[in-house]
mmCIF file of C-alpha atoms in Angstrom:
data_model
loop_
_atom_site.group_PDB
_atom_site.id
_atom_site.type_symbol
_atom_site.label_atom_id
_atom_site.label_comp_id
_atom_site.label_asym_id
_atom_site.label_seq_id
_atom_site.Cartn_x
_atom_site.Cartn_y
_atom_site.Cartn_z
ATOM 1 C CA UNK A 1 84.833 98.514 -26.931
ATOM 2 C CA UNK A 2 81.658 96.813 -27.670
ATOM 3 C CA UNK A 3 78.771 96.176 -25.008
ATOM 4 C CA UNK A 4 79.581 92.266 -25.618
ATOM 5 C CA UNK A 5 83.087 92.701 -24.835
ATOM 6 C CA UNK A 6 82.454 94.507 -21.673
ATOM 7 C CA UNK A 7 79.811 91.866 -20.575
ATOM 8 C CA UNK A 8 82.167 89.219 -21.302
ATOM 9 C CA UNK A 9 85.030 90.613 -19.382
ATOM 10 C CA UNK A 10 82.947 91.238 -16.392
ATOM 11 C CA UNK A 11 81.295 87.697 -16.406
ATOM 12 C CA UNK A 12 84.886 86.270 -17.151
ATOM 13 C CA UNK A 13 86.413 87.944 -14.098
ATOM 14 C CA UNK A 14 83.564 86.795 -11.907
ATOM 15 C CA UNK A 15 83.829 83.255 -13.170
ATOM 16 C CA UNK A 16 87.345 83.070 -12.590
ATOM 17 C CA UNK A 17 87.329 84.401 -9.136
ATOM 18 C CA UNK A 18 84.319 82.031 -8.226
ATOM 19 C CA UNK A 19 86.161 78.921 -9.552
ATOM 20 C CA UNK A 20 89.356 80.067 -7.567
ATOM 21 C CA UNK A 21 87.151 80.269 -4.580
ATOM 22 C CA UNK A 22 85.470 76.795 -5.139
ATOM 23 C CA UNK A 23 89.253 75.343 -4.954
ATOM 24 C CA UNK A 24 90.561 77.359 -2.132
ATOM 25 C CA UNK A 25 87.687 77.786 0.302
ATOM 26 C CA UNK A 26 87.838 76.931 3.648
ATOM 27 C CA UNK A 27 84.560 75.602 3.912
ATOM 28 C CA UNK A 28 83.574 72.934 1.566
ATOM 29 C CA UNK A 29 79.617 74.045 1.590
ATOM 30 C CA UNK A 30 80.827 77.544 0.345
ATOM 31 C CA UNK A 31 82.831 75.750 -2.197
ATOM 32 C CA UNK A 32 79.769 74.347 -3.361
ATOM 33 C CA UNK A 33 78.077 77.620 -3.645
ATOM 34 C CA UNK A 34 80.644 79.171 -5.554
ATOM 35 C CA UNK A 35 80.734 76.362 -7.779
ATOM 36 C CA UNK A 36 76.668 77.328 -8.682
ATOM 37 C CA UNK A 37 78.036 81.014 -9.168
ATOM 38 C CA UNK A 38 80.709 79.747 -11.771
ATOM 39 C CA UNK A 39 78.233 77.371 -13.712
ATOM 40 C CA UNK A 40 75.865 80.420 -13.879
ATOM 41 C CA UNK A 41 78.588 82.569 -15.353
ATOM 42 C CA UNK A 42 79.062 79.787 -17.846
ATOM 43 C CA UNK A 43 75.513 79.901 -19.001
ATOM 44 C CA UNK A 44 75.953 83.818 -19.596
ATOM 45 C CA UNK A 45 78.986 83.060 -21.568
ATOM 46 C CA UNK A 46 76.736 80.842 -23.983
ATOM 47 C CA UNK A 47 74.239 83.523 -24.168
ATOM 48 C CA UNK A 48 76.864 85.646 -25.722
ATOM 49 C CA UNK A 49 77.793 82.690 -27.888
ATOM 50 C CA UNK A 50 74.147 82.886 -29.166
ATOM 51 C CA UNK A 51 73.516 79.482 -27.879
ATOM 52 C CA UNK A 52 70.330 80.009 -25.645
ATOM 53 C CA UNK A 53 69.699 76.261 -26.014
ATOM 54 C CA UNK A 54 73.098 75.286 -24.459
ATOM 55 C CA UNK A 55 72.733 78.001 -21.705
ATOM 56 C CA UNK A 56 69.423 76.434 -20.740
ATOM 57 C CA UNK A 57 70.846 73.113 -20.635
ATOM 58 C CA UNK A 58 73.825 74.534 -18.262
ATOM 59 C CA UNK A 59 71.143 75.808 -15.833
ATOM 60 C CA UNK A 60 68.992 72.277 -15.675
ATOM 61 C CA UNK A 61 71.677 69.892 -15.827
ATOM 62 C CA UNK A 62 74.886 71.685 -13.999
ATOM 63 C CA UNK A 63 72.988 73.921 -11.528
ATOM 64 C CA UNK A 64 69.828 71.924 -11.195
ATOM 65 C CA UNK A 65 71.482 68.708 -11.034
ATOM 66 C CA UNK A 66 74.949 68.284 -10.470
ATOM 67 C CA UNK A 67 75.368 71.203 -8.200
ATOM 68 C CA UNK A 68 72.347 70.265 -6.030
ATOM 69 C CA UNK A 69 73.771 66.420 -6.013
ATOM 70 C CA UNK A 70 76.973 68.022 -4.697
ATOM 71 C CA UNK A 71 75.161 69.983 -2.046
ATOM 72 C CA UNK A 72 73.201 66.672 -0.894
ATOM 73 C CA UNK A 73 76.409 64.653 -0.760
ATOM 74 C CA UNK A 74 77.944 67.311 1.486
ATOM 75 C CA UNK A 75 75.274 67.156 3.678
ATOM 76 C CA UNK A 76 75.079 63.456 4.094
ATOM 77 C CA UNK A 77 78.712 63.163 4.907
ATOM 78 C CA UNK A 78 78.427 65.320 8.032
ATOM 79 C CA UNK A 79 82.159 66.162 9.362
ATOM 80 C CA UNK A 80 82.578 68.071 5.675
ATOM 81 C CA UNK A 81 80.193 70.612 6.911
ATOM 82 C CA UNK A 82 82.253 71.733 9.573
ATOM 83 C CA UNK A 83 84.947 74.324 9.204
ATOM 84 C CA UNK A 84 88.391 73.517 8.008
ATOM 85 C CA UNK A 85 87.095 70.242 7.023
ATOM 86 C CA UNK A 86 89.371 70.374 4.004
ATOM 87 C CA UNK A 87 93.102 70.092 3.864
ATOM 88 C CA UNK A 88 95.304 71.254 1.229
ATOM 89 C CA UNK A 89 98.320 69.617 0.371
ATOM 90 C CA UNK A 90 101.083 70.332 -2.026
ATOM 91 C CA UNK A 91 99.576 73.958 -2.478
ATOM 92 C CA UNK A 92 102.458 75.599 -4.109
ATOM 93 C CA UNK A 93 103.621 72.941 -6.459
ATOM 94 C CA UNK A 94 99.863 72.307 -7.636
ATOM 95 C CA UNK A 95 99.894 76.179 -8.329
ATOM 96 C CA UNK A 96 103.189 75.939 -10.218
ATOM 97 C CA UNK A 97 101.813 73.028 -12.450
ATOM 98 C CA UNK A 98 98.449 74.819 -13.082
ATOM 99 C CA UNK A 99 99.979 78.228 -13.871
ATOM 100 C CA UNK A 100 102.523 76.742 -16.307
ATOM 101 C CA UNK A 101 100.022 74.678 -17.882
ATOM 102 C CA UNK A 102 97.824 78.029 -18.335
ATOM 103 C CA UNK A 103 100.795 79.790 -19.527
ATOM 104 C CA UNK A 104 101.281 77.246 -22.057
ATOM 105 C CA UNK A 105 97.667 76.974 -23.263
ATOM 106 C CA UNK A 106 97.637 80.725 -23.443
ATOM 107 C CA UNK A 107 100.623 81.073 -25.571
ATOM 108 C CA UNK A 108 99.233 78.436 -28.139
ATOM 109 C CA UNK A 109 95.824 80.007 -28.340
ATOM 110 C CA UNK A 110 97.677 83.781 -29.029
ATOM 111 C CA UNK A 111 99.783 82.149 -31.490
ATOM 112 C CA UNK A 112 97.240 80.444 -33.443
ATOM 113 C CA UNK A 113 95.393 82.411 -36.444
ATOM 114 C CA UNK A 114 91.888 82.231 -34.936
ATOM 115 C CA UNK A 115 88.789 84.112 -36.239
ATOM 116 C CA UNK A 116 87.649 86.974 -34.545
ATOM 117 C CA UNK A 117 84.042 87.034 -36.241
ATOM 118 C CA UNK A 118 81.630 84.103 -36.429
ATOM 119 C CA UNK A 119 81.916 82.375 -39.898
ATOM 120 C CA UNK A 120 78.405 82.619 -41.225
ATOM 121 C CA UNK A 121 75.036 84.010 -39.907
ATOM 122 C CA UNK A 122 72.745 81.426 -38.678
ATOM 123 C CA UNK A 123 70.252 80.568 -41.449
ATOM 124 C CA UNK A 124 67.137 80.598 -39.047
ATOM 125 C CA UNK A 125 66.961 78.418 -35.910
ATOM 126 C CA UNK A 126 69.868 75.619 -35.897
ATOM 127 C CA UNK A 127 68.270 73.631 -32.760
ATOM 128 C CA UNK A 128 65.790 71.334 -35.213
ATOM 129 C CA UNK A 129 69.026 70.703 -37.125
ATOM 130 C CA UNK A 130 70.758 69.761 -33.917
ATOM 131 C CA UNK A 131 67.898 67.746 -33.022
ATOM 132 C CA UNK A 132 67.808 65.866 -36.267
ATOM 133 C CA UNK A 133 71.513 65.288 -36.521
ATOM 134 C CA UNK A 134 71.378 63.595 -32.854
ATOM 135 C CA UNK A 135 68.846 60.948 -34.190
ATOM 136 C CA UNK A 136 70.437 60.771 -37.817
ATOM 137 C CA UNK A 137 71.888 57.127 -38.503
ATOM 138 C CA UNK A 138 74.523 59.247 -40.686
ATOM 139 C CA UNK A 139 75.000 61.739 -37.779
ATOM 140 C CA UNK A 140 75.322 61.287 -33.982
ATOM 141 C CA UNK A 141 72.975 58.345 -33.538
ATOM 142 C CA UNK A 142 75.716 55.825 -32.241
ATOM 143 C CA UNK A 143 77.204 57.987 -29.520
ATOM 144 C CA UNK A 144 73.534 59.286 -28.587
ATOM 145 C CA UNK A 145 72.640 55.810 -27.828
ATOM 146 C CA UNK A 146 75.595 54.849 -26.198
ATOM 147 C CA UNK A 147 75.313 57.681 -23.812
ATOM 148 C CA UNK A 148 71.795 56.885 -22.818
ATOM 149 C CA UNK A 149 72.924 53.020 -22.286
ATOM 150 C CA UNK A 150 75.763 54.356 -20.110
ATOM 151 C CA UNK A 151 73.077 56.733 -17.941
ATOM 152 C CA UNK A 152 70.950 53.801 -17.465
ATOM 153 C CA UNK A 153 73.848 51.657 -16.197
ATOM 154 C CA UNK A 154 75.248 54.653 -13.986
ATOM 155 C CA UNK A 155 71.577 54.883 -12.651
ATOM 156 C CA UNK A 156 71.300 51.417 -11.492
ATOM 157 C CA UNK A 157 74.803 51.545 -10.220
ATOM 158 C CA UNK A 158 74.076 54.861 -8.245
ATOM 159 C CA UNK A 159 71.270 53.193 -6.717
ATOM 160 C CA UNK A 160 73.265 49.881 -5.726
ATOM 161 C CA UNK A 161 76.203 51.977 -4.014
ATOM 162 C CA UNK A 162 73.632 54.287 -2.303
ATOM 163 C CA UNK A 163 71.216 51.872 -0.845
ATOM 164 C CA UNK A 164 71.099 50.933 2.959
ATOM 165 C CA UNK A 165 72.839 47.597 3.739
ATOM 166 C CA UNK B 1 73.365 90.801 -32.134
ATOM 167 C CA UNK B 2 76.180 91.183 -29.725
ATOM 168 C CA UNK B 3 79.577 90.640 -31.537
ATOM 169 C CA UNK B 4 83.117 91.762 -31.052
ATOM 170 C CA UNK B 5 84.357 89.035 -28.880
ATOM 171 C CA UNK B 6 87.206 87.288 -30.580
ATOM 172 C CA UNK B 7 87.331 83.265 -30.269
ATOM 173 C CA UNK B 8 90.706 83.418 -28.692
ATOM 174 C CA UNK B 9 89.102 85.239 -25.435
ATOM 175 C CA UNK B 10 86.632 82.434 -25.070
ATOM 176 C CA UNK B 11 89.403 79.987 -25.303
ATOM 177 C CA UNK B 12 91.574 81.700 -22.826
ATOM 178 C CA UNK B 13 88.739 81.739 -20.432
ATOM 179 C CA UNK B 14 88.258 78.135 -20.914
ATOM 180 C CA UNK B 15 92.050 77.594 -20.426
ATOM 181 C CA UNK B 16 91.997 79.657 -17.166
ATOM 182 C CA UNK B 17 88.778 77.171 -15.743
ATOM 183 C CA UNK B 18 90.598 74.276 -16.837
ATOM 184 C CA UNK B 19 93.684 74.961 -15.044
ATOM 185 C CA UNK B 20 91.762 76.118 -11.823
ATOM 186 C CA UNK B 21 90.277 72.760 -12.108
ATOM 187 C CA UNK B 22 93.643 71.240 -12.332
ATOM 188 C CA UNK B 23 94.977 72.970 -9.111
ATOM 189 C CA UNK B 24 91.762 71.738 -7.168
ATOM 190 C CA UNK B 25 92.451 68.150 -8.486
ATOM 191 C CA UNK B 26 96.051 68.268 -7.415
ATOM 192 C CA UNK B 27 95.856 70.283 -4.176
ATOM 193 C CA UNK B 28 92.888 69.143 -2.293
ATOM 194 C CA UNK B 29 92.319 65.969 -0.404
ATOM 195 C CA UNK B 30 88.620 65.968 -0.010
ATOM 196 C CA UNK B 31 86.793 63.792 -2.480
ATOM 197 C CA UNK B 32 83.810 66.057 -2.806
ATOM 198 C CA UNK B 33 86.397 68.990 -3.833
ATOM 199 C CA UNK B 34 88.170 66.982 -6.164
ATOM 200 C CA UNK B 35 84.725 66.102 -7.911
ATOM 201 C CA UNK B 36 83.826 69.811 -7.958
ATOM 202 C CA UNK B 37 87.195 70.474 -9.789
ATOM 203 C CA UNK B 38 86.484 67.651 -12.401
ATOM 204 C CA UNK B 39 83.079 69.480 -12.753
ATOM 205 C CA UNK B 40 85.114 72.592 -13.667
ATOM 206 C CA UNK B 41 87.415 71.367 -16.230
ATOM 207 C CA UNK B 42 84.487 69.564 -18.154
ATOM 208 C CA UNK B 43 82.616 72.712 -17.908
ATOM 209 C CA UNK B 44 85.928 74.613 -19.506
ATOM 210 C CA UNK B 45 85.876 71.970 -22.274
ATOM 211 C CA UNK B 46 82.322 72.301 -23.124
ATOM 212 C CA UNK B 47 82.907 75.986 -23.367
ATOM 213 C CA UNK B 48 85.662 75.430 -25.886
ATOM 214 C CA UNK B 49 83.266 73.175 -27.792
ATOM 215 C CA UNK B 50 80.484 75.696 -27.907
ATOM 216 C CA UNK B 51 82.611 78.630 -28.638
ATOM 217 C CA UNK B 52 84.170 76.424 -31.567
ATOM 218 C CA UNK B 53 81.058 75.576 -33.167
ATOM 219 C CA UNK B 54 79.999 79.146 -33.327
ATOM 220 C CA UNK B 55 83.089 80.290 -34.843
ATOM 221 C CA UNK B 56 84.465 77.360 -37.030
ATOM 222 C CA UNK B 57 81.590 75.809 -38.464
ATOM 223 C CA UNK B 58 78.523 77.306 -40.510
ATOM 224 C CA UNK B 59 75.874 75.077 -39.273
ATOM 225 C CA UNK B 60 76.839 74.988 -35.839
ATOM 226 C CA UNK B 61 75.714 71.403 -35.006
ATOM 227 C CA UNK B 62 78.999 69.340 -34.343
ATOM 228 C CA UNK B 63 80.246 71.181 -31.402
ATOM 229 C CA UNK B 64 76.857 71.303 -29.728
ATOM 230 C CA UNK B 65 76.313 67.634 -30.372
ATOM 231 C CA UNK B 66 79.728 66.772 -28.801
ATOM 232 C CA UNK B 67 78.698 69.308 -25.807
ATOM 233 C CA UNK B 68 75.536 67.516 -25.231
ATOM 234 C CA UNK B 69 77.194 64.068 -25.177
ATOM 235 C CA UNK B 70 79.736 65.343 -22.536
ATOM 236 C CA UNK B 71 76.966 66.626 -20.719
ATOM 237 C CA UNK B 72 75.323 63.526 -20.354
ATOM 238 C CA UNK B 73 78.668 61.920 -19.443
ATOM 239 C CA UNK B 74 79.567 64.665 -16.852
ATOM 240 C CA UNK B 75 75.983 63.755 -15.262
ATOM 241 C CA UNK B 76 76.766 60.244 -15.211
ATOM 242 C CA UNK B 77 80.209 60.816 -13.718
ATOM 243 C CA UNK B 78 78.724 63.276 -11.027
ATOM 244 C CA UNK B 79 76.030 60.810 -10.052
ATOM 245 C CA UNK B 80 78.075 57.659 -9.739
ATOM 246 C CA UNK B 81 80.992 59.601 -8.129
ATOM 247 C CA UNK B 82 78.688 61.011 -5.451
ATOM 248 C CA UNK B 83 77.344 57.553 -4.932
ATOM 249 C CA UNK B 84 80.774 56.071 -4.274
ATOM 250 C CA UNK B 85 81.581 59.261 -1.992
ATOM 251 C CA UNK B 86 78.548 58.497 0.245
ATOM 252 C CA UNK B 87 79.256 54.533 0.008
ATOM 253 C CA UNK B 88 82.889 55.291 1.142
ATOM 254 C CA UNK B 89 81.517 57.663 3.947
ATOM 255 C CA UNK B 90 79.389 54.770 5.439
ATOM 256 C CA UNK B 91 81.988 52.390 5.519
ATOM 257 C CA UNK B 92 85.270 54.450 6.037
ATOM 258 C CA UNK B 93 83.518 57.519 8.110
ATOM 259 C CA UNK B 94 85.713 59.788 5.895
ATOM 260 C CA UNK B 95 86.098 61.611 2.586
ATOM 261 C CA UNK B 96 89.707 62.379 2.917
ATOM 262 C CA UNK B 97 91.588 60.542 0.236
ATOM 263 C CA UNK B 98 94.592 59.839 2.204
ATOM 264 C CA UNK B 99 92.587 58.204 4.964
ATOM 265 C CA UNK B 100 90.830 55.792 2.288
ATOM 266 C CA UNK B 101 92.795 52.486 2.431
ATOM 267 C CA UNK B 102 90.241 49.880 1.359
ATOM 268 C CA UNK B 103 92.110 48.351 -1.067
ATOM 269 C CA UNK B 104 95.530 48.076 0.840
ATOM 270 C CA UNK B 105 96.393 44.635 2.136
#
């Protein structure tokens, strides 16, 4: 067994365990902390995928942005901090739906003829190519600009919703 | 470089993360936990995109460009969703979805 496979299995188990704690933890604040652990494991998996840039973005946006935002929202909504503030409904039926969905997905993935090795070694650093593709009119310029407009609109909308009345 | 991990391993890990997110959305009644579960699902999707970018395309650009756009959308979703949660908390004093009945006649 390769070292990479061993690291992948350990990180994957930690990630799945942390994610399960996110959706089942009784204290919502603990759930947010487990969410950070899960995001960090995803960043490690990006490193295994030879994508350090994506790992960096994962740390900055998810842990630095979204997780901190979630923690602040939990602190603002006071009763959520107390114990047993979350109630679980339809636990068993939701578990059956999720497990059967995972079964179908895993069966489909196993059936497919997927590559086991990366197609081609990277010729140098692919990051400048990615940056050029994002601002290339023949590439991804339109979605890039649309997303920037979306972010501006969302920023103004969040300020409007969050202001004191 | 570390090799030896097949693509299917990454896809199954992404599927597991996604299904845990589905369970969280279905089983929880707290708005903030539902938001966190949606973040897990988005993370699973981006994991698949990055894995496909490494294994299926030589230049390794398309999947990452998609992933960056999904990241921006996820940030927008989190910011707006949590602002909505705080706004609902101010008016309704609850974040349990069954007690939120602003739009019921």
